[in-house]
Amino acid sequence: MAGKLILYVDHVSQPSRALSLLCRAIRAPHQEIYINLMKGEHMKKDYMAVNPFRKIPAAKDGDTLILESCAALRFIASKYDSSDLWYPKNLDIRCKVDEYLDWQHLNTRAHGVGYFRNLVLLPALKKTKPDMQLVNLHKKELKRVQNDFSKYFLGSKPFISGDHISIADLLASCEFEQPIAGGFEFSETILNFIDRVRAEVGPDYDKIHASIRETAKQMMQ
Amino acid sequence: MAGKLILYVDHVSQPSRALSLLCRAIRAPHQEIYINLMKGEHMKKDYMAVNPFRKIPAAKDGDTLILESCAALRFIASKYDSSDLWYPKNLDIRCKVDEYLDWQHLNTRAHGVGYFRNLVLLPALKKTKPDMQLVNLHKKELKRVQNDFSKYFLGSKPFISGDHISIADLLASCEFEQPIAGGFEFSETILNFIDRVRAEVGPDYDKIHASIRETAKQMMQ
């Protein structure tokens, strides 16, 4: 259907949650197609016809396909957020949103994923003990990420780009939730930041985070 | 000076070259401050006052500081490119530029850096033989990157977002040049793509790439 926005998501995935929450927050009309990661649906033919890289999330808006989550967040906010708050057009503000979105790939995301994968996911799937050397490496890096995020990206502001939540804050919070679900203890600064994001997003925030919290709980039993 | 654009760069660094070339291509008035990586100037106090993460490139436009290169490319093109070609405002085109800029972090960049660092840089600095297991891992991944870039990002188009060069193509080409300087042989598709980028940028392209080519040559002797 021309112009229809479709998200391919599984809410156990951090950027999937960010995309779903953005669409709900800005009331962008959209459809969600669930691609169950645990069942390997992202590796099946049907989905590979959408995303040859076999990753989620992906977004399709009419004929426009976007296979990277940050690019999809930018696109959806630009097209569907009439408030101009989630991805502000003002370049001096926008560049701070972009700066975090670029930085997080090798920082918040890399080590949040590394921690959760090695401590929770792989041991549950393979029924082995976690590789604690790897877990501790990601733990150490997550503490550095926490420090850099608190001091440089947040500073004394409530959100990354200033007084209002943006797509950068939403993605950051969804990423922080993954190691939290795996037992990582962030500082008060980070926990207060997450509370501010939750307050802006509303009840959908915890609804969308329910599946990763439940999945992690079961895996750690 | 208010409003003045300053780049902190060393042209042996891929994203430094992309930023310098963008400013030249769109004739953005700017000043370049050289931070010599080989001399460790990025680790010194003076530079840490600019960038606490001790990385280059960085950009400063008046009071606005940008520590991530993709964010800086977006900002500079948005502010100084009156042609609207390097980072097009049309969302369906722009999202393809963003998609590549997001994808490259863990692909073109990660493995181009990994290949060059392990085959050329570390052996020269440490006067040891390269770790060929690591080099071959990055080599294999670079071949996958080449395939993904050629098939998905380029397809049958001359540039990533269509008929005109964008900041995504400029960064891609500058990244490809690093493994090339280290002896990696890309396919004709990639080499022809680089030629198209060179033709669009003009003689500055090879001028800005001279230092990495010379440095790599000396290191590999």
CSV table of C-alpha atoms in Angstrom, one decimal:
chain,number,residue,atom,x,y,z
A,1,MET,CA,0.0,0.0,0.0
A,2,ALA,CA,1.6,3.3,-1.1
A,3,GLY,CA,2.8,5.5,1.8
A,4,LYS,CA,2.1,3.0,4.5
A,5,LEU,CA,4.7,2.8,7.3
A,6,ILE,CA,5.6,-0.7,8.3
A,7,LEU,CA,8.0,-1.7,11.1
A,8,TYR,CA,9.7,-5.1,11.2
A,9,VAL,CA,10.4,-5.6,14.9
A,10,ASP,CA,10.8,-7.8,17.9
A,11,HIS,CA,10.6,-6.0,21.2
A,12,VAL,CA,13.5,-8.0,22.7
A,13,SER,CA,15.6,-5.9,20.4
A,14,GLN,CA,16.6,-2.4,21.7
A,15,PRO,CA,16.3,-0.4,18.5
A,16,SER,CA,13.1,-2.2,17.7
A,17,ARG,CA,11.7,-0.9,20.9
A,18,ALA,CA,12.9,2.6,20.1
A,19,LEU,CA,11.2,2.6,16.7
A,20,SER,CA,7.9,1.2,18.1
A,21,LEU,CA,8.0,3.8,21.0
A,22,LEU,CA,8.7,6.7,18.6
A,23,CYS,CA,5.8,5.8,16.4
A,24,ARG,CA,3.5,5.6,19.4
A,25,ALA,CA,4.8,8.8,21.0
A,26,ILE,CA,4.3,10.9,17.8
A,27,ARG,CA,1.2,9.0,16.8
A,28,ALA,CA,2.6,8.0,13.4
A,29,PRO,CA,0.1,5.6,11.7
A,30,HIS,CA,2.0,2.4,11.3
A,31,GLN,CA,1.8,-1.4,11.2
A,32,GLU,CA,4.2,-3.7,13.1
A,33,ILE,CA,5.2,-7.0,11.7
A,34,TYR,CA,6.7,-9.2,14.4
A,35,ILE,CA,9.9,-11.1,13.4
A,36,ASN,CA,10.6,-13.5,16.2
A,37,LEU,CA,14.3,-13.5,16.8
A,38,MET,CA,14.2,-16.5,19.1
A,39,LYS,CA,12.5,-18.6,16.5
A,40,GLY,CA,15.0,-17.4,13.9
A,41,GLU,CA,12.4,-15.7,11.7
A,42,HIS,CA,15.0,-13.1,10.7
A,43,MET,CA,16.9,-15.8,9.0
A,44,LYS,CA,14.0,-17.1,6.9
A,45,LYS,CA,13.4,-16.5,3.2
A,46,ASP,CA,10.4,-14.3,3.6
A,47,TYR,CA,12.2,-11.8,5.8
A,48,MET,CA,15.4,-12.0,3.7
A,49,ALA,CA,13.3,-10.6,0.8
A,50,VAL,CA,12.8,-7.6,3.0
A,51,ASN,CA,16.2,-7.4,4.6
A,52,PRO,CA,19.1,-9.2,2.9
A,53,PHE,CA,21.3,-8.5,6.0
A,54,ARG,CA,18.9,-10.6,8.1
A,55,LYS,CA,18.6,-8.0,10.9
A,56,ILE,CA,15.8,-6.3,12.7
A,57,PRO,CA,14.5,-3.7,12.9
A,58,ALA,CA,13.8,-2.6,9.4
A,59,ALA,CA,11.3,0.1,8.3
A,60,LYS,CA,9.4,0.5,5.1
A,61,ASP,CA,7.5,3.7,4.2
A,62,GLY,CA,5.7,3.2,0.9
A,63,ASP,CA,8.5,2.2,-1.5
A,64,THR,CA,11.3,3.5,0.8
A,65,LEU,CA,13.1,0.8,2.7
A,66,ILE,CA,15.4,1.6,5.6
A,67,LEU,CA,17.6,-1.1,7.1
A,68,GLU,CA,19.4,0.9,9.8
A,69,SER,CA,17.6,1.8,12.9
A,70,CYS,CA,19.1,5.3,13.5
A,71,ALA,CA,18.3,6.2,9.8
A,72,ALA,CA,14.8,5.0,10.4
A,73,LEU,CA,14.4,7.0,13.6
A,74,ARG,CA,15.6,10.1,11.8
A,75,PHE,CA,13.3,9.5,8.8
A,76,ILE,CA,10.2,8.7,10.9
A,77,ALA,CA,10.6,11.7,13.2
A,78,SER,CA,11.3,14.0,10.2
A,79,LYS,CA,8.2,12.8,8.3
A,80,TYR,CA,5.7,12.2,11.1
A,81,ASP,CA,6.6,14.4,14.0
A,82,SER,CA,4.8,17.7,13.4
A,83,SER,CA,6.1,19.1,16.8
A,84,ASP,CA,9.8,19.3,15.5
A,85,LEU,CA,10.9,18.1,19.0
A,86,TRP,CA,12.0,14.5,18.5
A,87,TYR,CA,14.6,15.4,15.7
A,88,PRO,CA,14.8,19.2,15.8
A,89,LYS,CA,15.5,21.1,12.5
A,90,ASN,CA,17.7,23.6,14.3
A,91,LEU,CA,21.2,22.5,13.2
A,92,ASP,CA,22.9,23.4,16.5
A,93,ILE,CA,20.5,21.2,18.4
A,94,ARG,CA,20.2,18.5,15.7
A,95,CYS,CA,23.9,17.9,15.6
A,96,LYS,CA,23.9,16.9,19.3
A,97,VAL,CA,21.2,14.3,18.5
A,98,ASP,CA,23.3,13.1,15.6
A,99,GLU,CA,26.5,13.1,17.6
A,100,TYR,CA,25.0,10.7,20.2
A,101,LEU,CA,23.4,8.5,17.5
A,102,ASP,CA,26.8,8.1,15.8
A,103,TRP,CA,28.7,7.6,19.1
A,104,GLN,CA,26.4,4.9,20.5
A,105,HIS,CA,27.2,2.3,17.8
A,106,LEU,CA,30.6,1.5,19.3
A,107,ASN,CA,29.7,2.5,22.9
A,108,THR,CA,26.2,2.1,24.5
A,109,ARG,CA,25.2,-0.4,21.9
A,110,ALA,CA,28.4,-2.5,21.5
A,111,HIS,CA,28.9,-3.0,25.2
A,112,GLY,CA,25.2,-3.3,26.2
A,113,VAL,CA,24.8,-6.0,23.6
A,114,GLY,CA,28.2,-7.6,24.5
A,115,TYR,CA,27.3,-7.7,28.2
A,116,PHE,CA,23.7,-9.1,27.7
A,117,ARG,CA,24.7,-11.6,25.0
A,118,ASN,CA,27.6,-13.1,26.9
A,119,LEU,CA,26.1,-13.1,30.4
A,120,VAL,CA,22.5,-14.0,29.5
A,121,LEU,CA,21.7,-14.9,25.9
A,122,LEU,CA,24.5,-17.3,24.9
A,123,PRO,CA,24.6,-19.3,28.2
A,124,ALA,CA,20.8,-19.8,28.0
A,125,LEU,CA,20.9,-20.9,24.4
A,126,LYS,CA,24.0,-23.1,24.7
A,127,LYS,CA,23.3,-24.2,28.2
A,128,THR,CA,26.9,-23.3,29.2
A,129,LYS,CA,28.4,-21.0,31.8
A,130,PRO,CA,29.1,-17.4,30.7
A,131,ASP,CA,32.6,-16.4,29.6
A,132,MET,CA,33.3,-14.1,32.5
A,133,GLN,CA,36.4,-12.6,31.0
A,134,LEU,CA,34.3,-11.3,28.1
A,135,VAL,CA,31.4,-10.3,30.5
A,136,ASN,CA,33.8,-8.3,32.7
A,137,LEU,CA,35.4,-6.6,29.7
A,138,HIS,CA,31.9,-5.3,28.6
A,139,LYS,CA,31.1,-4.4,32.2
A,140,LYS,CA,34.2,-2.3,32.4
A,141,GLU,CA,33.3,-0.6,29.1
A,142,LEU,CA,29.7,-0.1,30.2
A,143,LYS,CA,31.0,1.9,33.2
A,144,ARG,CA,33.1,4.1,30.9
A,145,VAL,CA,30.0,4.5,28.6
A,146,GLN,CA,28.0,5.5,31.7
A,147,ASN,CA,30.7,8.1,32.6
A,148,ASP,CA,30.9,9.5,29.1
A,149,PHE,CA,27.1,9.6,28.7
A,150,SER,CA,26.6,11.3,32.1
A,151,LYS,CA,29.4,13.9,31.8
A,152,TYR,CA,29.6,14.7,28.1
A,153,PHE,CA,26.2,13.8,26.5
A,154,LEU,CA,24.0,14.7,29.4
A,155,GLY,CA,26.0,17.2,31.5
A,156,SER,CA,23.6,19.3,33.5
A,157,LYS,CA,20.8,19.0,31.0
A,158,PRO,CA,17.7,16.6,31.4
A,159,PHE,CA,18.1,15.3,27.9
A,160,ILE,CA,20.9,14.9,25.3
A,161,SER,CA,20.0,17.9,23.2
A,162,GLY,CA,18.6,20.1,26.0
A,163,ASP,CA,15.2,20.4,27.6
A,164,HIS,CA,13.2,18.0,25.4
A,165,ILE,CA,13.5,14.3,24.7
A,166,SER,CA,14.7,13.3,21.2
A,167,ILE,CA,15.2,10.1,19.3
A,168,ALA,CA,18.8,10.0,20.8
A,169,ASP,CA,17.4,9.8,24.4
A,170,LEU,CA,14.8,7.2,23.4
A,171,LEU,CA,17.4,5.0,21.8
A,172,ALA,CA,19.8,5.5,24.7
A,173,SER,CA,17.2,4.5,27.2
A,174,CYS,CA,16.1,1.4,25.2
A,175,GLU,CA,19.8,0.4,25.1
A,176,PHE,CA,20.4,0.9,28.8
A,177,GLU,CA,17.4,-1.3,29.5
A,178,GLN,CA,19.1,-4.4,28.0
A,179,PRO,CA,22.1,-4.6,30.5
A,180,ILE,CA,19.6,-3.7,33.3
A,181,ALA,CA,17.5,-6.7,32.3
A,182,GLY,CA,20.7,-8.7,32.6
A,183,GLY,CA,21.4,-7.4,36.1
A,184,PHE,CA,23.8,-4.5,35.4
A,185,GLU,CA,23.5,-1.7,38.0
A,186,PHE,CA,23.7,1.7,36.4
A,187,SER,CA,24.3,4.9,38.5
A,188,GLU,CA,21.5,7.2,39.8
A,189,THR,CA,22.3,9.6,37.0
A,190,ILE,CA,21.4,7.0,34.4
A,191,LEU,CA,18.4,5.6,36.3
A,192,ASN,CA,17.0,9.2,36.7
A,193,PHE,CA,17.6,9.8,33.0
A,194,ILE,CA,15.6,6.6,32.2
A,195,ASP,CA,12.8,7.8,34.5
A,196,ARG,CA,12.6,11.1,32.6
A,197,VAL,CA,12.4,9.2,29.2
A,198,ARG,CA,9.7,6.9,30.7
A,199,ALA,CA,7.7,10.0,31.9
A,200,GLU,CA,7.8,11.6,28.5
A,201,VAL,CA,6.8,8.4,26.6
A,202,GLY,CA,4.1,7.3,29.0
A,203,PRO,CA,2.7,3.8,29.8
A,204,ASP,CA,3.8,2.4,26.4
A,205,TYR,CA,7.4,2.5,27.7
A,206,ASP,CA,7.0,-0.3,30.2
A,207,LYS,CA,4.6,-2.2,28.0
A,208,ILE,CA,7.1,-2.4,25.2
A,209,HIS,CA,9.9,-3.3,27.6
A,210,ALA,CA,7.9,-6.2,29.2
A,211,SER,CA,9.1,-8.9,26.7
A,212,ILE,CA,12.8,-8.3,27.2
A,213,ARG,CA,12.4,-8.2,31.0
A,214,GLU,CA,10.5,-11.4,31.0
A,215,THR,CA,12.8,-13.1,28.6
A,216,ALA,CA,15.9,-12.1,30.6
A,217,LYS,CA,14.3,-13.3,33.8
A,218,GLN,CA,13.5,-16.7,32.3
A,219,MET,CA,17.0,-17.0,30.8
A,220,MET,CA,18.7,-16.2,34.1
A,221,GLN,CA,16.7,-18.8,36.2
B,1,MET,CA,35.6,33.8,16.7
B,2,ALA,CA,31.8,33.5,16.5
B,3,GLY,CA,30.5,31.4,13.7
B,4,LYS,CA,34.0,30.3,12.5
B,5,LEU,CA,34.2,26.7,11.4
B,6,ILE,CA,37.3,24.8,12.6
B,7,LEU,CA,38.3,21.2,11.8
B,8,TYR,CA,40.7,19.3,13.9
B,9,VAL,CA,42.2,16.8,11.5
B,10,ASP,CA,45.1,14.6,10.4
B,11,HIS,CA,44.7,13.4,6.8
B,12,VAL,CA,46.1,9.9,7.7
B,13,SER,CA,42.6,9.5,9.2
B,14,GLN,CA,39.7,8.5,6.9
B,15,PRO,CA,36.9,10.7,8.4
B,16,SER,CA,39.4,13.6,8.7
B,17,ARG,CA,39.9,13.4,4.9
B,18,ALA,CA,36.1,13.2,4.3
B,19,LEU,CA,35.5,16.4,6.4
B,20,SER,CA,38.4,18.3,4.7
B,21,LEU,CA,37.2,17.3,1.3
B,22,LEU,CA,33.6,18.2,1.9
B,23,CYS,CA,34.6,21.7,3.1
B,24,ARG,CA,36.7,22.2,0.0
B,25,ALA,CA,34.0,20.7,-2.4
B,26,ILE,CA,31.2,23.0,-1.1
B,27,ARG,CA,33.6,25.9,-0.5
B,28,ALA,CA,32.8,26.2,3.2
B,29,PRO,CA,35.1,28.8,4.8
B,30,HIS,CA,37.0,26.9,7.4
B,31,GLN,CA,40.3,26.6,9.3
B,32,GLU,CA,42.1,23.3,9.7
B,33,ILE,CA,44.1,22.6,12.9
B,34,TYR,CA,46.4,19.6,12.4
B,35,ILE,CA,46.5,17.2,15.3
B,36,ASN,CA,49.4,14.8,14.4
B,37,LEU,CA,48.3,11.3,15.4
B,38,MET,CA,51.8,9.8,15.0
B,39,LYS,CA,53.2,12.3,17.4
B,40,GLY,CA,50.3,11.5,19.8
B,41,GLU,CA,49.0,15.1,19.7
B,42,HIS,CA,45.4,13.8,20.2
B,43,MET,CA,46.5,12.5,23.6
B,44,LYS,CA,47.9,15.9,24.8
B,45,LYS,CA,46.2,18.3,27.3
B,46,ASP,CA,45.6,21.0,24.7
B,47,TYR,CA,43.6,18.7,22.5
B,48,MET,CA,41.8,17.0,25.3
B,49,ALA,CA,40.3,20.4,26.2
B,50,VAL,CA,38.7,20.3,22.8
B,51,ASN,CA,37.8,16.5,22.7
B,52,PRO,CA,37.8,14.6,26.0
B,53,PHE,CA,37.5,11.4,24.0
B,54,ARG,CA,41.0,12.1,22.5
B,55,LYS,CA,39.9,11.3,18.9
B,56,ILE,CA,40.0,13.1,15.6
B,57,PRO,CA,38.4,14.5,13.7
B,58,ALA,CA,36.4,17.0,15.6
B,59,ALA,CA,34.6,20.1,14.3
B,60,LYS,CA,33.7,23.4,16.0
B,61,ASP,CA,31.3,25.9,14.4
B,62,GLY,CA,31.1,29.0,16.6
B,63,ASP,CA,30.1,27.5,20.0
B,64,THR,CA,28.9,24.2,18.6
B,65,LEU,CA,31.3,21.4,19.1
B,66,ILE,CA,30.8,18.1,17.2
B,67,LEU,CA,32.9,15.1,18.2
B,68,GLU,CA,31.5,12.5,15.7
B,69,SER,CA,32.5,12.7,12.1
B,70,CYS,CA,29.2,11.6,10.5
B,71,ALA,CA,27.4,14.2,12.7
B,72,ALA,CA,29.9,16.8,11.5
B,73,LEU,CA,29.5,15.8,7.8
B,74,ARG,CA,25.7,16.2,8.2
B,75,PHE,CA,26.0,19.5,10.0
B,76,ILE,CA,28.5,21.1,7.6
B,77,ALA,CA,26.6,19.9,4.5
B,78,SER,CA,23.3,21.2,6.0
B,79,LYS,CA,24.8,24.6,6.9
B,80,TYR,CA,27.2,25.3,4.1
B,81,ASP,CA,26.1,23.4,1.0
B,82,SER,CA,23.6,25.7,-0.8
B,83,SER,CA,23.2,23.2,-3.6
B,84,ASP,CA,21.3,20.7,-1.4
B,85,LEU,CA,23.1,17.8,-3.2
B,86,TRP,CA,25.6,16.6,-0.6
B,87,TYR,CA,23.0,15.9,2.1
B,88,PRO,CA,19.6,16.3,0.3
B,89,LYS,CA,16.6,17.5,2.2
B,90,ASN,CA,14.2,15.1,0.4
B,91,LEU,CA,13.6,12.5,3.0
B,92,ASP,CA,13.4,9.5,0.7
B,93,ILE,CA,16.9,10.4,-0.6
B,94,ARG,CA,18.3,11.5,2.7
B,95,CYS,CA,17.4,8.3,4.4
B,96,LYS,CA,19.6,6.4,2.0
B,97,VAL,CA,22.6,8.7,2.9
B,98,ASP,CA,21.8,8.1,6.6
B,99,GLU,CA,21.4,4.4,6.1
B,100,TYR,CA,24.9,4.1,4.7
B,101,LEU,CA,26.4,6.4,7.4
B,102,ASP,CA,24.9,4.3,10.1
B,103,TRP,CA,25.8,0.9,8.5
B,104,GLN,CA,29.5,1.8,7.8
B,105,HIS,CA,30.5,2.1,11.5
B,106,LEU,CA,30.5,-1.7,12.0
B,107,ASN,CA,31.3,-2.5,8.4
B,108,THR,CA,33.4,-0.4,6.0
B,109,ARG,CA,35.1,1.4,8.9
B,110,ALA,CA,35.5,-1.4,11.4
B,111,HIS,CA,37.1,-3.8,9.0
B,112,GLY,CA,39.0,-1.2,6.9
B,113,VAL,CA,40.6,0.1,10.2
B,114,GLY,CA,41.1,-3.5,11.4
B,115,TYR,CA,42.9,-4.6,8.3
B,116,PHE,CA,45.1,-1.5,8.1
B,117,ARG,CA,45.9,-1.4,11.8
B,118,ASN,CA,46.9,-5.0,12.1
B,119,LEU,CA,48.7,-5.4,8.8
B,120,VAL,CA,50.4,-2.0,8.5
B,121,LEU,CA,50.2,0.2,11.5
B,122,LEU,CA,50.9,-2.0,14.5
B,123,PRO,CA,53.7,-4.0,12.9
B,124,ALA,CA,55.5,-0.7,11.9
B,125,LEU,CA,55.0,0.9,15.4
B,126,LYS,CA,55.9,-2.3,17.4
B,127,LYS,CA,58.5,-3.6,14.9
B,128,THR,CA,56.8,-7.0,14.9
B,129,LYS,CA,55.2,-9.3,12.3
B,130,PRO,CA,51.5,-8.8,11.7
B,131,ASP,CA,48.9,-11.1,13.4
B,132,MET,CA,47.8,-12.8,10.2
B,133,GLN,CA,44.8,-14.5,11.8
B,134,LEU,CA,43.4,-11.0,12.6
B,135,VAL,CA,44.4,-9.6,9.3
B,136,ASN,CA,42.7,-12.5,7.4
B,137,LEU,CA,39.5,-12.1,9.5
B,138,HIS,CA,39.3,-8.4,8.5
B,139,LYS,CA,40.2,-9.3,4.9
B,140,LYS,CA,37.3,-11.8,4.8
B,141,GLU,CA,34.9,-9.2,6.3
B,142,LEU,CA,36.1,-6.5,3.9
B,143,LYS,CA,35.1,-8.8,1.0
B,144,ARG,CA,31.7,-9.1,2.5
B,145,VAL,CA,31.6,-5.3,2.9
B,146,GLN,CA,32.5,-5.0,-0.7
B,147,ASN,CA,29.7,-7.3,-1.7
B,148,ASP,CA,27.1,-5.6,0.5
B,149,PHE,CA,28.2,-2.2,-0.7
B,150,SER,CA,28.2,-3.1,-4.4
B,151,LYS,CA,24.9,-5.0,-4.3
B,152,TYR,CA,22.8,-3.2,-1.7
B,153,PHE,CA,24.1,0.3,-1.3
B,154,LEU,CA,25.2,1.0,-4.9
B,155,GLY,CA,23.2,-1.4,-7.0
B,156,SER,CA,22.9,0.0,-10.5
B,157,LYS,CA,23.3,3.6,-9.4
B,158,PRO,CA,26.5,5.7,-9.7
B,159,PHE,CA,26.3,6.8,-6.1
B,160,ILE,CA,24.6,5.6,-2.9
B,161,SER,CA,21.6,7.9,-3.0
B,162,GLY,CA,21.3,8.0,-6.8
B,163,ASP,CA,22.9,10.2,-9.5
B,164,HIS,CA,24.8,12.7,-7.3
B,165,ILE,CA,27.6,12.3,-4.8
B,166,SER,CA,26.7,12.7,-1.2
B,167,ILE,CA,28.6,12.8,2.1
B,168,ALA,CA,28.0,9.0,2.3
B,169,ASP,CA,29.9,8.4,-0.9
B,170,LEU,CA,32.7,10.7,0.2
B,171,LEU,CA,33.1,8.9,3.5
B,172,ALA,CA,32.9,5.5,1.8
B,173,SER,CA,35.6,6.4,-0.7
B,174,CYS,CA,37.9,7.8,2.0
B,175,GLU,CA,37.4,4.6,4.1
B,176,PHE,CA,38.1,2.3,1.0
B,177,GLU,CA,41.4,4.2,0.5
B,178,GLN,CA,42.8,3.0,3.8
B,179,PRO,CA,42.9,-0.7,3.0
B,180,ILE,CA,44.0,0.1,-0.5
B,181,ALA,CA,47.0,2.0,0.9
B,182,GLY,CA,47.7,-1.2,2.8
B,183,GLY,CA,47.6,-3.4,-0.3
B,184,PHE,CA,44.0,-4.6,-0.3
B,185,GLU,CA,42.6,-5.2,-3.8
B,186,PHE,CA,39.0,-4.2,-4.2
B,187,SER,CA,36.8,-5.2,-7.1
B,188,GLU,CA,36.4,-3.1,-10.3
B,189,THR,CA,33.0,-2.0,-9.0
B,190,ILE,CA,34.6,-0.4,-6.0
B,191,LEU,CA,37.5,1.0,-7.9
B,192,ASN,CA,35.1,2.6,-10.5
B,193,PHE,CA,33.1,4.0,-7.7
B,194,ILE,CA,36.2,5.6,-6.2
B,195,ASP,CA,37.0,7.1,-9.6
B,196,ARG,CA,33.6,8.6,-9.8
B,197,VAL,CA,34.0,10.2,-6.3
B,198,ARG,CA,37.5,11.5,-7.4
B,199,ALA,CA,36.0,13.0,-10.5
B,200,GLU,CA,33.3,14.9,-8.5
B,201,VAL,CA,35.8,16.1,-5.9
B,202,GLY,CA,38.6,17.2,-8.3
B,203,PRO,CA,42.3,17.4,-7.7
B,204,ASP,CA,41.9,17.9,-3.9
B,205,TYR,CA,41.0,14.2,-3.7
B,206,ASP,CA,44.5,13.0,-4.4
B,207,LYS,CA,46.2,15.9,-2.6
B,208,ILE,CA,44.3,15.0,0.6
B,209,HIS,CA,45.1,11.3,0.2
B,210,ALA,CA,48.8,11.8,-0.4
B,211,SER,CA,49.8,11.6,3.3
B,212,ILE,CA,48.2,8.2,4.0
B,213,ARG,CA,49.6,6.7,0.8
B,214,GLU,CA,53.1,7.9,1.7
B,215,THR,CA,52.8,6.9,5.3
B,216,ALA,CA,51.6,3.4,4.4
B,217,LYS,CA,54.4,3.0,1.8
B,218,GLN,CA,57.0,3.9,4.3
B,219,MET,CA,55.5,1.6,7.0
B,220,MET,CA,55.4,-1.4,4.6
B,221,GLN,CA,59.0,-1.0,3.5
